[in-house]
């Protein structure tokens, strides 16, 4: 028998299947990991097939050396998923397979954890211990408990008594595997009586198919998800529940743990290596039945899936933005299809693409238009910041926002202030000569962080001394750019010196549990103001938040991206959704410099449908997705000449493709990327826009043109989330 093996080396040259002979004594199955000889080395590989014949010559073929684990680590469904992903996203087999395993397992660094327990041997006589009081107590304890942790016995009765009993062979030690628990909670499960809207939503989810649950913020989607999962568990099937990484707050995790207990496995980035490994194993063995996690939990080795749920389905983070690039929703569709189970996509602001699919009937639409607390959504007031400037207020905050903040503070309630930029100010620039502080390794301006008085690159993390003088002309007239979270906090401190003001962004949450700490502190302080980036926009459910301030909503609007208006609408709705979630009504102050943009009219009325209609018409006219596909091929390399020449040869081949499909290719051009250097790598790109007709075929041909770029790293994206 022969094994088809994929070598675990992520290089283009080894992205093939190699045949090996299976020695007679070795029992192999599809999905196992093995050691194989490769050239003069021994490498790890995955067995993806077992077969009777091979085309390799009998005396040239080499033997599989050994298996790494004695069970298949990659289950059949995932092997099929690998094939699908390689085709759909143009990925290498190894890089896909690696997604399916915890890195800890591949590197062999983490071991299972065992605990020593003491149990009684069969033959002993208590009479022998009349004079050894402690030893007798140990025996009695073991008689009533069967087994006790060795460490606990030693602590309770002392080392020598325990040792004595071991030596006399009265007790013996056994090893038991223990699971590292990523999360301990003491939250009570909240009993919720479903309202009619929720009941209807639950009944609408059928045996299979894709469902879009469009429910306003606070409509009680979480309860719907949990009931759907409970139903599936009753049928003895399993569930996957995905939540964006930044919404995976302790609050959210606890809600699921409280309801489903040990049946839940958690997979997210703040687990330690050991914890992730153990959770993965619990899923693999079938012990855990509900997987709750971020994007990569879609690869969980769980079988008999009865439902897959993606919360906040519109979130950008469901697309992996580094290699290997994949779109989580597509993978969820594959797995739902494979398991004949429903896929539920939930959001208060569905992506335009998915809502379009729902109006076409490919996806079934379920609506929850009312908040569970029966209260209206918070009123959104649009504040024209140009007016403020005309009235002589050039500060960060409008008069309205300041007076609303004062009210909140008086009433001992809470406010959240959203600003989509961390740091103090976005750049430092010389007023005399125009010098702009930039990162040496990346082509981006540096962000000033006042706390440590340094300039930081948000692309590579490199830090520089802050400017007091212009290094170019020596002038000390240094200008600071647009504000960030740090500056907002500083200003608020000046205005409300006695109020607790907390900050939550990438800088304040880098330590483990710091996220949790900030939220806990906020939740227990009244009045208080929480200032933050995207991180505060989602998932939080604080009863006493009655005011949300959005500092400059325009930020997300002026990116050169066809989705920027959509993103802006989503952001306003999500952030606004944090206010007025319990019995207290909420309000939102939205500051903008372009108040007449259509997105604000629709967003402030919570008119998703109106927004969608406008947006989809614009996209259709301009032939943007979902009415076309945008393909970006990004080349990068340390050596600029290498990138340029590989880009050029790719482009020349693409010209032939364009000739062949002249009517279907709307646009094609090669250029420097907007950020032309990151971490010293030069970045060039080709952008192509194609009609949907024949698009898969054309996409494949376009991809084939990238094959000769061997030195540059090539990143192939369809409808990229980010064009920088
Ligand atoms: P969403 O995810 O749709 O934004 P949540 O699931 O967070 O909303 O629910 C918002 C709040 O409403 C939560 O505090 C939740 O406990 C509560 N809630 C949900 N369903 C009900 C219900 N049927 N009756 C009363 N309160 C509910
Ligand atoms: Zn200068
Ligand atoms: Zn940098």
XYZ file of C-alpha atoms and ligand atoms in Angstrom, residues 430-435 470-475, ligand 2:
13
model
C 6.789 70.959 10.703
C 4.788 74.112 10.037
C 7.797 75.827 8.421
C 9.034 73.314 5.874
C 6.311 70.673 5.835
C 8.559 67.874 7.133
C 12.240 69.823 13.016
C 15.157 67.572 11.966
C 14.993 69.207 8.543
C 14.967 72.973 9.174
C 15.391 73.241 12.936
C 12.105 75.071 13.501
Zn 10.947 72.009 9.191
